[in-house]
Amino acid sequence: MSRHLITSAIPYINGIKHLGNLVGSQLPADLFARYQRARGNEVLFLCATDEHGTPAELAAAKAGKPVAEYCAEMWEVQSEIAEGFGLSFDHFGRSSSDQNKKLTQHFAKVLDDAGLIREVSETQMYSHTDGRFLPDRYIEGTCPNCGFDSARGDQCDNCTKQLDPVDLINPHSTISGSTDLEMRETKHLYLRQSAMKDKLEEWIDTREGWPVLTTSIAKKWLNDGDGLQDRGITRDLDWGVPVMRGDQPWPGMEGKVFYVWFDAPIEYIACSQEWVDAGKGSDWERWWRTDKGADDVTYTQFMGKDNVPFHTLSFPATILGSGEPWKLVDYIKSFNYLNYDGGQFSTSRGRGVFMDQALEILPADYWRWWLLANVPETSDSEFTWEQFQSGVNKDLADVLGNFVSRITKFCRSKFGEAVPEGGAFGAQEETLIADLTAKIRAYEGFMEEKEIRKAAQELRGIWVAGNEYLQAAAPWSTFKTDPDLAAAQVRLGLNLIRLYAVLAAPFIPATSEAMLTAMQTDNNDWPDDVNAALTTLPAGHAFTVPDVLFAKITDDQREEWQARFAGVRG
RNA sequence: GGGCCUGUAGCUCAAUUGGUUAGAGCAGAGCGCUCAUAACGCUUUGGUUGCGGGUUCAAGUCCUGCCGGGCCUACCA
């Protein structure tokens, strides 16, 4: 038995996530967690909400609520939707937890003790009207280069020139529109990532089999220009982890908070403390401390490509720099983006299908299957309603759902609702078992390697093999001439349903459960021995014919949804 | 501007890292089956691998120049 620590990038608290967010981290992480559990391995699967930063404060203000209250409510909402999608987190935490505050402050202290933090005095744009310092992106003005009048403080969207807020002509706050801005001096703490460049690079270089996307982004940051830069880890905000040196005040840093990207990854660790404090577990250190039993843990992170620099560099710099024996990540699985109907999903513009809406129109397994089978592993991929409809109808309704339907209904009409007795497996069945064994071993290989599309394809092939067998065996014919033979064939078919439920559970857990329920069994043992797996349900074992597992998506429905989700979210 | 990824059948994607005749699924065509959600099975039509050069016994794969798509570029997260 091996031990797997699995984390999904933590979704930002600001609003409900869309399907692109889901497929880029939480869903593949859940697939892997469910698979490892199914193989009998010990799993700790963690996720949380990322609650700090300017956008959370602004969203709360817009909602007319105190930010703490807003975040608490949004956590509830996200938590409920995650449950709706069957995301099997052992704990869904919050980066604003006390545990994370303490741990973040602890890391700051040990990093400072190690000489890896320096204080920097700099000037930033301050808005009197908004009563806050403005991140560059919240300042707009006229581009000095091309004259575009909505250039952002960091870059002009028209001529793509990189800018500094002071370069802008007539700058104003995008929050209030105010032009009452001034450059004001402020002090911040910087993490001396530059001092850790060699150590980080050596670590990255020894990682094997990581996605190109992961290592190329890390390499770029390590070696671009002057190399890895130091990074500000504090901000002038109200909402966040107060800057403290452990449990002591940090002179000169009063009223400031840590930067969201400093405290967010630390929440992976703090989340396991929350897990224990919530009474769900007993020992978090054996997952995280290599001096306390975490040596044999395999730690896998899942994230969208935008998160890669923070997980390959910033967070490891925090871990390595601490000098403490924390567990480092073993494998980073990163994803490209899922596009929606020719453009991007967009939270800010409300474009695409959001997680709550998806669940309103179809059960989670429809989405889980299609999204995972089309997950953007090698490049950006595209969601279209036509492809979603045909993919779901063909794979789930026709290939899998109909298989369950045809075998259970045939058995009911000829033998009754119990596994029939008589006959024996012959050459045809041996061929099927050999074929399935090869396919299942391949499926396991893809799942271990986190080759998700290939795993989905293999799983579908396993389903198809069942239909091929039925066609060749033709129990509806043999029943007329040799009822015992037909009984053996149907017995095998019913056992295939249980086998399919076990194998498919990581992708479509709810349906898998429904299949086991129909077969009236809770035996979900992994088929290490396929032959044995196909004799699990003995003759005489009662079952029920389940309702249609997957109703097909009709053209009318597709057109309705296409129209409904064509514009922006209201 | 710089960096990275990407372009393969009508569509969505593969191709064991330079090695037989570039493969699957969907869609299309034909046949079969009748247990089943008008479902299933078998067969089959589609490709000058974006375009032009080059290296090599051998290039979808490596080099180079164009053309197109995407992402990142460190104060959004």
XYZ file of C-alpha atoms (C1' of nucleotides) in Angstrom:
647
model
C 0.000 0.000 0.000
C 1.346 3.409 -0.883
C 0.405 6.801 0.448
C -0.743 9.659 -1.731
C -1.013 13.281 -0.782
C -3.027 15.023 -3.472
C -3.889 18.696 -3.733
C -5.891 20.673 -6.234
C -5.053 24.316 -6.861
C -7.294 26.225 -4.525
C -10.064 28.136 -6.314
C -10.367 31.835 -5.688
C -13.224 32.821 -3.417
C -14.520 35.447 -5.793
C -17.664 33.904 -7.307
C -18.651 30.558 -8.736
C -16.096 28.828 -10.909
C -16.728 27.822 -14.521
C -16.122 24.474 -16.176
C -12.688 25.597 -17.340
C -11.600 26.090 -13.741
C -13.065 22.749 -12.750
C -11.350 20.737 -15.454
C -8.010 22.425 -14.849
C -7.441 21.225 -11.311
C -10.206 19.963 -9.041
C -11.688 17.382 -11.379
C -8.471 15.630 -12.484
C -7.239 15.737 -8.894
C -10.451 14.030 -7.809
C -10.058 11.407 -10.525
C -6.578 10.578 -9.286
C -7.633 10.547 -5.643
C -10.561 8.247 -6.321
C -8.369 5.950 -8.384
C -5.705 5.672 -5.704
C -8.323 4.968 -3.058
C -9.873 2.319 -5.305
C -6.477 0.632 -5.553
C -6.442 0.378 -1.788
C -3.870 3.097 -1.231
C -4.008 5.632 1.556
C -5.012 9.036 0.259
C -5.208 12.522 1.702
C -6.932 14.743 -0.837
C -7.124 18.430 0.026
C -8.567 21.563 -1.442
C -9.645 24.926 -0.051
C -10.795 28.356 -1.023
C -8.187 31.039 -1.716
C -9.718 33.994 0.043
C -7.296 36.865 0.280
C -6.389 39.701 -2.042
C -7.872 42.771 -3.659
C -10.533 41.040 -5.794
C -12.125 39.482 -2.693
C -12.328 42.870 -1.002
C -13.880 44.422 -4.079
C -16.367 41.608 -4.590
C -17.439 41.900 -0.966
C -17.853 45.644 -1.310
C -19.932 45.143 -4.422
C -22.114 42.657 -2.554
C -22.421 45.192 0.257
C -21.001 42.823 2.847
C -18.045 42.703 5.185
C -15.335 40.717 3.448
C -15.180 38.021 6.136
C -18.904 37.447 5.841
C -18.763 37.424 2.054
C -15.979 34.849 2.069
C -17.759 32.638 4.562
C -20.854 32.641 2.365
C -18.929 31.974 -0.814
C -17.089 29.141 0.871
C -20.456 27.552 1.644
C -21.553 27.968 -1.947
C -18.360 26.546 -3.419
C -18.339 23.738 -0.915
C -21.861 22.709 -1.845
C -21.160 22.810 -5.575
C -17.995 20.767 -5.100
C -20.090 18.171 -3.351
C -22.538 18.288 -6.220
C -19.757 17.387 -8.613
C -18.669 14.530 -6.396
C -15.317 16.091 -5.563
C -14.126 13.808 -2.810
C -11.946 16.151 -0.774
C -10.982 14.767 2.586
C -11.268 18.362 3.650
C -12.265 21.571 1.892
C -10.520 24.257 3.870
C -10.123 28.020 3.820
C -6.928 29.998 3.369
C -8.329 32.458 5.925
C -8.280 29.808 8.661
C -6.451 30.388 11.938
C -4.295 27.399 11.145
C -3.116 29.037 7.940
C -2.553 32.393 9.624
C -0.267 30.822 12.197
C 1.578 28.664 9.722
C 2.081 31.523 7.269
C 3.470 33.697 10.062
C 5.676 30.812 11.125
C 7.139 30.418 7.630
C 7.808 34.147 7.452
C 9.740 33.947 10.699
C 11.913 30.962 9.760
C 12.580 32.440 6.331
C 13.647 35.671 7.992
C 15.833 33.726 10.431
C 17.459 32.093 7.429
C 18.208 35.525 5.976
C 15.855 35.044 3.066
C 13.642 38.043 3.656
C 14.585 41.619 2.984
C 12.732 44.853 3.434
C 12.189 47.044 0.418
C 10.988 50.603 0.343
C 9.105 51.471 -2.809
C 6.497 53.813 -4.150
C 3.088 52.694 -5.287
C 0.002 54.369 -6.569
C -2.410 55.297 -3.783
C -6.014 56.265 -4.353
C -7.430 58.703 -1.793
C -10.998 58.059 -2.900
C -10.683 54.286 -2.654
C -8.597 54.527 0.480
C -6.178 51.903 -0.782
C -3.036 51.234 -2.730
C -3.913 50.113 -6.235
C -2.343 47.121 -7.965
C -1.161 48.124 -11.420
C -4.062 46.419 -13.114
C -6.550 48.575 -11.250
C -5.164 51.710 -12.792
C -6.058 52.797 -16.293
C -5.088 55.759 -18.399
C -3.917 56.794 -21.815
C -1.005 54.845 -23.238
C 2.027 57.083 -23.769
C 3.083 54.844 -26.616
C -0.008 54.479 -28.801
C -2.564 56.816 -27.282
C -5.024 54.037 -26.419
C -7.231 55.482 -23.684
C -7.860 52.307 -21.633
C -4.313 51.119 -21.104
C -3.764 49.316 -17.819
C -1.045 50.163 -15.383
C 0.921 47.035 -16.186
C 0.407 46.768 -19.919
C -1.394 48.399 -22.805
C -3.966 46.017 -24.261
C -3.836 47.839 -27.571
C -0.113 47.996 -28.357
C 0.971 45.350 -25.806
C 3.729 47.586 -24.487
C 4.597 46.952 -20.876
C 3.975 49.958 -18.731
C 4.435 51.364 -15.299
C 1.479 53.155 -13.718
C 3.449 56.416 -13.612
C 3.821 56.264 -17.400
C 0.080 56.591 -17.951
C -1.415 59.893 -19.025
C -4.459 60.886 -16.927
C -4.401 57.772 -14.750
C -7.521 56.838 -12.848
C -8.699 54.091 -10.537
C -10.779 51.411 -12.241
C -12.557 50.838 -8.949
C -13.975 54.304 -8.389
C -12.895 56.138 -11.511
C -11.126 58.597 -9.254
C -8.152 60.543 -10.552
C -7.152 61.585 -7.049
C -4.046 59.403 -7.070
C -0.584 59.869 -5.736
C 2.633 57.925 -5.629
C 3.200 57.093 -2.030
C 6.072 55.407 -0.301
C 5.489 52.057 1.354
C 7.612 49.278 2.797
C 7.321 45.628 1.879
C 8.957 42.301 2.606
C 10.560 40.427 -0.268
C 11.342 36.742 -0.405
C 14.896 36.410 -1.694
C 14.119 33.840 -4.351
C 17.241 34.935 -6.235
C 19.361 33.523 -3.432
C 17.682 30.182 -3.912
C 17.885 30.002 -7.668
C 20.560 27.311 -7.846
C 18.879 25.163 -5.272
C 15.541 25.440 -7.052
C 17.031 24.728 -10.446
C 18.836 21.679 -9.139
C 15.590 20.440 -7.672
C 13.635 21.028 -10.902
C 16.362 19.317 -12.924
C 16.068 16.164 -10.903
C 12.300 15.887 -11.441
C 11.483 13.208 -13.969
C 8.566 12.886 -16.305
C 6.969 16.202 -15.480
C 4.785 17.724 -18.173
C 6.699 19.974 -20.583
C 4.290 22.711 -19.662
C 5.393 22.499 -16.033
C 9.162 22.464 -16.513
C 9.295 24.943 -19.384
C 7.453 27.574 -17.388
C 9.714 26.976 -14.390
C 12.858 27.168 -16.538
C 11.715 30.367 -18.131
C 11.297 32.050 -14.781
C 14.596 30.706 -13.505
C 16.677 31.873 -16.433
C 14.849 34.700 -18.131
C 16.700 38.017 -18.126
C 18.539 38.435 -14.855
C 17.219 35.132 -13.576
C 14.792 34.441 -10.789
C 13.685 37.653 -9.122
C 12.911 38.328 -5.494
C 9.234 38.566 -4.842
C 7.177 40.878 -2.681
C 5.268 38.823 -0.148
C 3.326 41.583 1.605
C 0.559 43.965 0.568
C -1.164 47.045 1.916
C -4.577 45.495 2.413
C -6.965 44.894 5.290
C -8.048 41.373 4.395
C -5.350 38.767 4.726
C -2.877 37.178 7.077
C -1.460 39.966 9.266
C 2.277 40.350 8.844
C 3.816 38.894 11.991
C 7.142 37.322 12.704
C 5.835 34.076 14.133
C 3.713 35.260 17.054
C 5.654 38.482 17.420
C 4.914 41.847 15.809
C 7.042 42.791 12.810
C 8.240 46.318 13.360
C 7.434 48.570 10.446
C 4.905 46.140 8.985
C 1.926 47.114 11.097
C -1.380 47.044 9.243
C -0.019 45.027 6.347
C -0.898 41.523 5.268
C 0.945 38.785 3.464
C 0.519 38.549 -0.288
C -2.146 36.050 -1.278
C 0.312 33.964 -3.255
C 2.501 33.602 -0.200
C -0.226 32.271 2.055
C -2.305 30.320 -0.508
C 0.072 27.368 -1.052
C 0.809 27.207 2.657
C -2.881 26.470 3.009
C -2.216 23.053 1.513
C -0.428 22.244 4.745
C -2.745 24.216 7.009
C -5.690 22.460 5.386
C -4.446 19.161 6.759
C -4.414 20.758 10.216
C -7.984 21.921 9.644
C -8.767 18.348 8.623
C -7.487 17.098 11.962
C -9.141 19.907 13.929
C -12.437 19.095 12.220
C -12.165 15.602 13.670
C -11.667 13.885 10.301
C -8.109 12.779 10.858
C -5.623 12.308 13.630
C -2.148 13.106 12.408
C -1.322 15.663 9.758
C 2.434 15.621 10.246
C 2.839 12.124 8.866
C 1.687 13.609 5.545
C 3.878 16.678 5.589
C 6.923 16.217 7.781
C 9.606 13.950 6.392
C 10.959 13.582 9.934
C 7.552 12.383 11.106
C 6.594 9.712 8.639
C 6.029 11.591 5.374
C 9.081 10.050 3.731
C 7.051 7.467 1.876
C 4.347 9.893 0.781
C 3.936 10.626 -2.920
C 2.728 14.194 -3.285
C 0.940 15.151 -6.504
C -0.372 18.626 -7.304
C -2.931 19.499 -9.977
C -3.284 22.987 -11.443
C -3.910 25.188 -14.467
C -0.874 26.582 -16.257
C -1.320 30.025 -14.743
C -0.470 28.519 -11.357
C 2.770 26.847 -12.367
C 5.340 29.512 -11.376
C 3.992 29.642 -7.851
C 4.063 25.877 -7.436
C 7.413 25.218 -9.111
C 9.278 28.181 -7.631
C 7.653 30.390 -4.995
C 6.200 27.674 -2.805
C 9.255 25.390 -3.078
C 11.374 28.437 -2.195
C 9.272 28.799 0.939
C 9.606 25.104 1.773
C 13.308 24.756 0.974
C 14.187 28.113 2.474
C 12.574 27.244 5.779
C 15.288 24.674 6.379
C 12.619 22.549 8.006
C 11.816 18.999 6.868
C 8.612 19.708 4.967
C 7.458 17.410 2.202
C 8.124 18.778 -1.283
C 5.899 18.019 -4.253
C 6.823 14.939 -6.288
C 4.753 15.544 -9.388
C 3.081 18.634 -10.782
C 0.348 17.930 -13.290
C -0.504 21.140 -15.098
C -3.231 21.795 -17.617
C -3.909 24.134 -20.473
C -7.203 25.956 -20.813
C -10.601 24.779 -21.915
C -12.191 27.249 -24.291
C -15.889 27.772 -24.769
C -17.398 27.831 -28.226
C -14.588 29.682 -29.942
C -13.548 31.960 -27.086
C -12.424 31.839 -23.524
C -14.463 30.992 -20.497
C -14.444 34.153 -18.454
C -15.412 34.652 -14.850
C -15.261 38.414 -15.044
C -17.382 38.581 -18.176
C -19.663 35.704 -17.210
C -18.965 33.798 -20.397
C -19.482 30.044 -20.594
C -21.105 27.516 -18.294
C -20.598 27.871 -14.570
C -20.502 25.007 -12.137
C -23.890 25.710 -10.569
C -25.555 26.059 -13.960
C -24.012 22.842 -15.202
C -25.533 20.917 -12.306
C -28.912 22.532 -12.905
C -29.195 21.033 -16.365
C -27.470 17.649 -16.079
C -26.144 15.240 -13.447
C -22.479 15.609 -12.518
C -21.356 12.396 -14.212
C -22.203 13.737 -17.678
C -19.865 16.638 -17.068
C -17.209 14.605 -15.317
C -16.981 12.153 -18.163
C -16.843 14.625 -21.005
C -14.549 17.075 -19.289
C -12.076 14.409 -18.212
C -12.143 12.612 -21.571
C -11.354 15.955 -23.213
C -9.160 17.519 -20.561
C -6.671 20.009 -22.075
C -3.515 18.040 -21.426
C -1.336 18.896 -24.400
C -2.884 22.119 -25.620
C -5.932 24.261 -25.092
C -9.091 22.367 -25.966
C -12.560 23.391 -26.843
C -16.026 22.874 -25.425
C -18.839 22.931 -27.958
C -22.364 21.796 -27.301
C -22.344 19.518 -30.363
C -19.271 17.673 -29.192
C -20.524 17.472 -25.661
C -23.838 16.045 -26.844
C -22.362 13.457 -29.177
C -19.624 12.472 -26.728
C -21.994 11.949 -23.841
C -24.709 10.229 -25.882
C -22.337 7.851 -27.593
C -20.033 6.919 -24.726
C -22.332 7.027 -21.744
C -25.797 6.294 -23.088
C -25.057 3.988 -26.024
C -21.887 2.170 -25.084
C -22.156 1.879 -21.291
C -25.769 2.648 -20.382
C -27.247 0.492 -23.090
C -24.930 -2.376 -22.213
C -26.315 -2.430 -18.694
C -29.817 -2.131 -20.038
C -29.610 -4.925 -22.596
C -28.066 -7.498 -20.303
C -30.263 -6.854 -17.276
C -33.473 -6.774 -19.305
C -32.591 -9.890 -21.235
C -31.849 -11.737 -18.018
C -35.061 -10.576 -16.410
C -37.181 -11.783 -19.317
C -35.492 -15.173 -19.700
C -34.186 -16.099 -16.263
C -35.725 -13.656 -13.796
C -34.017 -11.090 -11.601
C -31.220 -13.264 -10.281
C -27.883 -14.345 -11.701
C -28.717 -17.494 -13.693
C -27.284 -20.876 -12.885
C -25.759 -23.461 -15.212
C -23.247 -23.765 -18.030
C -19.599 -22.890 -17.886
C -17.193 -20.396 -19.389
C -15.553 -21.602 -22.600
C -13.081 -20.353 -25.190
C -15.099 -17.245 -25.999
C -15.103 -16.187 -22.359
C -11.396 -16.898 -21.985
C -10.677 -14.675 -24.958
C -12.733 -11.894 -23.431
C -10.969 -12.254 -20.094
C -7.550 -12.084 -21.745
C -8.621 -9.028 -23.730
C -10.039 -7.317 -20.658
C -6.963 -8.127 -18.611
C -4.706 -6.418 -21.148
C -7.009 -3.416 -21.353
C -7.360 -3.069 -17.592
C -3.576 -3.202 -17.113
C -3.233 -0.484 -19.749
C -5.925 1.552 -18.011
C -4.088 1.262 -14.701
C -0.877 2.384 -16.395
C -2.504 5.509 -17.803
C -4.119 6.325 -14.478
C -0.830 5.978 -12.615
C 0.848 8.232 -15.180
C -2.054 10.667 -14.982
C -2.566 10.348 -18.751
C -6.200 11.204 -18.393
C -7.407 11.255 -21.982
C -5.754 7.970 -22.717
C -7.220 6.459 -19.579
C -10.691 7.585 -20.650
C -10.169 6.108 -24.088
C -9.034 2.814 -22.586
C -12.021 2.710 -20.247
C -14.345 3.231 -23.165
C -12.591 0.366 -24.953
C -13.287 -1.830 -21.941
C -16.980 -0.987 -22.213
C -16.961 -1.695 -25.939
C -15.441 -5.123 -25.291
C -18.602 -6.030 -23.386
C -20.806 -5.197 -26.347
C -18.496 -7.097 -28.683
C -18.742 -10.126 -26.469
C -22.513 -10.025 -26.309
C -22.714 -9.716 -30.062
C -20.431 -12.716 -30.555
C -21.939 -14.823 -27.787
C -25.527 -13.901 -28.744
C -27.286 -15.321 -25.675
C -30.637 -14.538 -27.316
C -29.752 -17.247 -29.895
C -28.043 -19.737 -27.617
C -30.995 -19.512 -25.253
C -33.113 -21.302 -27.848
C -30.714 -24.196 -28.357
C -28.611 -24.367 -25.197
C -30.137 -22.521 -22.238
C -27.243 -23.479 -19.955
C -24.776 -21.796 -22.263
C -26.989 -18.714 -22.391
C -27.096 -18.748 -18.581
C -23.287 -18.697 -18.375
C -23.108 -15.881 -20.901
C -25.638 -13.788 -19.023
C -23.893 -14.526 -15.740
C -20.725 -13.145 -17.249
C -22.585 -10.121 -18.581
C -24.024 -9.291 -15.175
C -20.591 -9.603 -13.624
C -19.269 -7.237 -16.273
C -21.672 -4.604 -14.953
C -20.099 -4.856 -11.519
C -16.624 -4.807 -13.038
C -17.469 -1.709 -15.060
C -18.855 0.011 -11.994
C -15.567 -0.534 -10.170
C -13.367 0.572 -13.061
C -15.468 3.602 -13.955
C -15.957 4.866 -10.419
C -13.153 7.466 -10.571
C -14.778 9.045 -13.640
C -18.489 8.634 -12.927
C -18.874 7.856 -9.216
C -22.619 8.375 -8.891
C -23.458 6.131 -11.831
C -20.964 3.594 -10.610
C -22.795 3.556 -7.308
C -26.128 3.124 -9.091
C -24.715 0.157 -10.994
C -23.520 -1.529 -7.814
C -26.874 -0.867 -6.192
C -28.670 -2.451 -9.137
C -26.394 -5.462 -8.841
C -27.180 -5.474 -5.124
C -23.567 -5.675 -4.116
C -21.125 -3.466 -2.294
C -18.150 -5.477 -3.472
C -15.992 -2.918 -5.236
C -12.702 -4.821 -5.121
C -10.267 -3.813 -7.817
C -9.971 -6.524 -10.518
C -6.379 -7.633 -10.028
C -7.575 -10.997 -11.271
C -10.144 -10.452 -13.994
C -11.231 -14.058 -14.044
C -12.053 -13.909 -10.347
C -13.685 -10.516 -10.746
C -16.090 -11.982 -13.283
C -17.322 -14.675 -10.947
C -17.926 -12.361 -8.012
C -21.695 -12.433 -8.384
C -22.637 -16.103 -7.985
C -25.566 -17.930 -9.492
C -28.722 -17.101 -7.600
C -27.554 -13.610 -6.597
C -30.494 -11.240 -6.926
C -30.317 -7.973 -8.825
C -32.655 -5.299 -10.105
C -32.973 -3.739 -13.522
C -31.882 -0.129 -13.048
C -33.553 2.880 -14.579
C -31.894 4.248 -17.683
C -28.436 5.269 -16.455
C -27.923 8.107 -18.919
C -30.786 9.732 -20.754
C -29.596 11.074 -24.079
C -29.242 14.754 -24.680
C -31.795 15.658 -27.317
C -31.246 18.119 -30.120
C -33.913 20.355 -28.566
C -32.103 20.429 -25.253
C -28.796 21.129 -26.923
C -30.235 24.025 -28.878
C -31.923 25.429 -25.807
C -28.699 25.329 -23.798
C -26.717 26.670 -26.678
C -28.977 29.698 -26.775
C -29.203 30.042 -23.002
C -25.435 30.095 -22.513
C -24.572 32.056 -25.617
C -24.427 35.424 -23.915
C -23.111 36.525 -20.602
C -24.365 35.430 -17.271
C -27.146 37.629 -15.949
C 9.667 42.931 -28.041
C 11.159 38.169 -25.460
C 10.019 33.027 -24.090
C 7.203 28.581 -24.412
C 3.397 25.565 -26.631
C 0.749 24.442 -31.025
C -0.888 23.418 -36.545
C -1.951 15.625 -38.520
C -8.894 12.804 -41.971
C -15.093 17.039 -42.260
C -14.649 17.293 -36.317
C -11.892 15.909 -31.547
C -7.306 13.723 -30.770
C -2.998 9.521 -31.218
C 1.661 8.153 -33.298
C 6.478 3.766 -28.411
C 10.795 10.346 -28.618
C 14.303 9.612 -36.120
C 12.373 3.613 -38.076
C 7.552 -0.880 -41.985
C 1.914 1.005 -45.551
C 0.561 7.977 -40.279
C -3.697 5.395 -36.347
C -8.476 5.796 -32.975
C -13.370 7.912 -31.723
C -17.325 10.928 -33.824
C -19.669 12.148 -38.432
C -20.521 9.617 -43.666
C -21.338 4.780 -46.656
C -22.513 -0.561 -46.757
C -23.673 -5.220 -44.317
C -25.213 -8.049 -40.072
C -28.027 -8.680 -35.373
C -32.855 -8.109 -32.952
C -31.318 -8.848 -26.117
C -31.177 -3.379 -25.591
C -31.864 3.809 -24.532
C -33.951 3.374 -33.220
C -29.306 0.848 -29.044
C -25.033 -3.134 -30.504
C -21.373 -5.669 -33.949
C -18.566 -6.049 -38.547
C -16.656 -3.776 -42.992
C -15.517 0.723 -45.321
C -14.684 5.967 -47.757
C -11.652 10.277 -45.956
C -4.558 12.618 -44.978
C 0.963 15.904 -50.287
C 1.039 15.716 -41.517
C -0.007 24.631 -42.500
C 3.661 26.264 -46.662
C 8.920 26.429 -48.671
C 13.984 24.871 -48.069
C 17.690 21.672 -45.506
C 20.142 17.380 -42.563
C 19.697 11.862 -42.866
C 19.886 5.285 -45.457
C 15.213 7.046 -43.156
C 11.467 13.167 -41.095
C 4.656 14.053 -38.675
C 9.115 13.835 -35.441
C 15.505 17.297 -36.071
C 17.392 22.382 -38.304
C 15.850 26.904 -40.974
C 12.500 30.672 -43.192
C 7.559 32.113 -43.814
C 1.936 31.820 -42.401
C -1.822 30.873 -38.601
C -3.655 29.710 -33.271
C -2.702 29.944 -27.923
C -0.350 30.986 -23.239
C 3.171 33.508 -20.109
C 6.083 37.927 -19.398
C 6.929 38.387 -12.189
C 1.837 44.315 -8.501
C -4.945 39.989 -11.010
C -5.109 35.592 -8.800
